[in-house]
Amino acid sequence: PQPPRTPVLAAADNKTTRLVFSKMIKALDSELEVATNGNEAVSLYQSFDPDVVFMDISMPEMDGREATATIREIEAETGRQVPIVAMTAHAMDGDKEDILAAGLDHFLTKPLKKALITQQITAACPEEARLPMSEEGANAPDQSLDSGRTNTIRSPLERSSR
């Protein structure tokens, strides 16, 4: 039997961020679940059991810091701790330290880089799982997500309501 694929959880409220993230890891041999807010991220963490979590910091209902704290409380009971990687446009002095102090393990700034995302997924891949890097993914051009563009892309409904 084939070893299992690496389960990846990504939490981001912005539809474009979710779309670009999923395209960035499409070539990887991983299984992706996506949450649109911190509450969903915590729920999916419990049901999906990911090997790595990518967490947007600014989300409605429950932000990335709060969701991480809740996940860390769950992990304290289970004894398992998965890497949680911050995805944020916050790149001011002190932001990285504040985010890491909130319990997140790594910090990626937008625009996100495919190579850095791939590196985090590969590092989190357990020995019994298939390595997430595919031949196609190894040679794919780097894509990035520019948070400035994210705000200018609108759905047809949003455009017609202006």
Short mmCIF file of C-alpha atoms in Angstrom, two decimals, residues 23-149:
data_model
loop_
_atom_site.label_atom_id
_atom_site.label_comp_id
_atom_site.label_asym_id
_atom_site.label_seq_id
_atom_site.Cartn_x
_atom_site.Cartn_y
_atom_site.Cartn_z
CA LYS A 23 -2.42 26.45 -6.56
CA MET A 24 1.04 26.79 -5.03
CA ILE A 25 0.85 23.37 -3.41
CA LYS A 26 -1.22 21.64 -6.10
CA ALA A 27 1.84 19.85 -7.53
CA LEU A 28 2.82 18.56 -4.10
CA ASP A 29 1.73 15.13 -2.98
CA SER A 30 -0.28 16.47 -0.06
CA GLU A 31 -3.89 16.68 1.06
CA LEU A 32 -5.20 20.22 1.65
CA GLU A 33 -8.09 21.37 3.81
CA VAL A 34 -8.92 25.08 3.94
CA ALA A 35 -10.53 27.12 6.72
CA THR A 36 -11.95 30.63 6.24
CA ASN A 37 -11.57 31.78 9.86
CA GLY A 38 -9.96 30.77 13.14
CA ASN A 39 -13.01 28.86 14.42
CA GLU A 40 -13.00 26.69 11.29
CA ALA A 41 -9.23 26.21 11.63
CA VAL A 42 -9.60 24.85 15.17
CA SER A 43 -12.46 22.56 14.12
CA LEU A 44 -10.56 21.26 11.07
CA TYR A 45 -7.41 20.82 13.16
CA GLN A 46 -9.36 18.41 15.38
CA SER A 47 -11.11 16.47 12.59
CA PHE A 48 -8.47 16.55 9.85
CA ASP A 49 -5.34 15.99 12.02
CA PRO A 50 -2.87 17.92 9.82
CA ASP A 51 0.91 17.57 9.91
CA VAL A 52 1.35 21.33 9.35
CA VAL A 53 -0.94 24.37 9.66
CA PHE A 54 -0.60 27.62 7.69
CA MET A 55 -2.40 30.32 9.65
CA ASP A 56 -3.35 33.80 8.45
CA ILE A 57 -3.00 36.17 11.38
CA SER A 58 -5.82 38.61 10.56
CA MET A 59 -9.14 36.75 10.24
CA PRO A 60 -12.71 37.40 11.39
CA GLU A 61 -14.44 35.62 14.30
CA MET A 62 -11.15 34.28 15.71
CA ASP A 63 -7.79 35.58 14.50
CA GLY A 64 -4.72 33.45 13.88
CA ARG A 65 -3.19 34.14 17.30
CA GLU A 66 -6.36 33.05 19.12
CA ALA A 67 -6.77 29.98 16.91
CA THR A 68 -3.15 29.00 17.55
CA ALA A 69 -3.61 29.39 21.31
CA THR A 70 -6.69 27.15 21.17
CA ILE A 71 -4.84 24.54 19.09
CA ARG A 72 -1.91 24.63 21.54
CA GLU A 73 -4.36 24.00 24.43
CA ILE A 74 -5.70 20.94 22.58
CA GLU A 75 -2.15 19.76 21.92
CA ALA A 76 -1.23 20.13 25.60
CA GLU A 77 -3.87 17.46 26.32
CA THR A 78 -2.84 15.14 23.46
CA GLY A 79 0.94 15.56 23.68
CA ARG A 80 1.21 16.14 19.93
CA GLN A 81 2.43 19.45 18.53
CA VAL A 82 2.34 20.32 14.84
CA PRO A 83 4.16 23.26 13.29
CA ILE A 84 1.94 26.31 12.77
CA VAL A 85 3.23 28.74 10.16
CA ALA A 86 2.03 32.35 10.20
CA MET A 87 1.01 33.88 6.87
CA THR A 88 0.82 37.62 7.21
CA ALA A 89 1.23 40.97 5.55
CA HIS A 90 2.47 42.32 8.90
CA ALA A 91 6.19 42.82 8.39
CA MET A 92 6.90 45.70 10.75
CA ASP A 93 9.65 45.54 13.38
CA GLY A 94 8.43 43.47 16.31
CA ASP A 95 5.60 41.75 14.40
CA LYS A 96 7.58 38.55 13.88
CA GLU A 97 8.50 38.33 17.56
CA ASP A 98 4.90 39.03 18.66
CA ILE A 99 3.52 36.37 16.32
CA LEU A 100 6.08 33.75 17.35
CA ALA A 101 5.42 34.60 21.02
CA ALA A 102 1.75 33.77 20.38
CA GLY A 103 2.74 30.12 19.80
CA LEU A 104 3.29 30.02 16.07
CA ASP A 105 6.47 28.24 15.00
CA HIS A 106 7.37 29.98 11.75
CA PHE A 107 6.63 33.25 10.00
CA LEU A 108 6.02 33.85 6.27
CA THR A 109 5.27 37.31 4.94
CA LYS A 110 3.15 38.09 1.91
CA PRO A 111 3.76 37.87 -0.92
CA LEU A 112 4.04 34.18 -0.12
CA LYS A 113 6.75 32.21 -1.91
CA LYS A 114 6.07 28.71 -3.18
CA ALA A 115 9.57 27.50 -2.27
CA LEU A 116 9.16 28.56 1.38
CA ILE A 117 5.73 26.93 1.63
CA THR A 118 7.10 23.74 0.09
CA GLN A 119 10.02 23.81 2.54
CA GLN A 120 7.63 24.02 5.53
CA ILE A 121 5.46 21.16 4.24
CA THR A 122 8.48 18.95 3.51
CA ALA A 123 9.96 19.62 6.96
CA ALA A 124 6.66 18.63 8.62
CA CYS A 125 6.24 15.42 6.60
CA PRO A 126 6.36 12.40 8.95
CA GLU A 127 8.63 9.49 8.06
CA GLU A 128 5.72 7.17 7.30
CA ALA A 129 4.16 9.61 4.78
CA ARG A 130 5.15 10.14 1.18
CA LEU A 131 7.41 13.11 0.65
CA PRO A 132 5.17 15.89 -0.68
CA MET A 133 7.54 17.01 -3.46
CA SER A 134 6.60 15.70 -6.88
CA GLU A 135 8.75 15.87 -10.01
CA GLU A 136 6.35 18.42 -11.48
CA GLY A 137 6.49 20.56 -8.34
CA ALA A 138 10.29 20.53 -8.24
CA ASN A 139 10.48 22.23 -11.60
CA ALA A 140 7.45 24.50 -11.34
CA PRO A 141 8.08 28.25 -11.54
CA ASP A 142 7.86 30.16 -8.29
CA GLN A 143 4.54 31.89 -7.73
CA SER A 144 3.96 34.58 -5.20
CA LEU A 145 0.92 36.13 -3.62
CA ASP A 146 1.11 39.89 -3.40
CA SER A 147 -1.22 41.14 -0.68
CA GLY A 148 -1.60 44.44 -2.56
CA ARG A 149 -3.24 42.66 -5.48
#
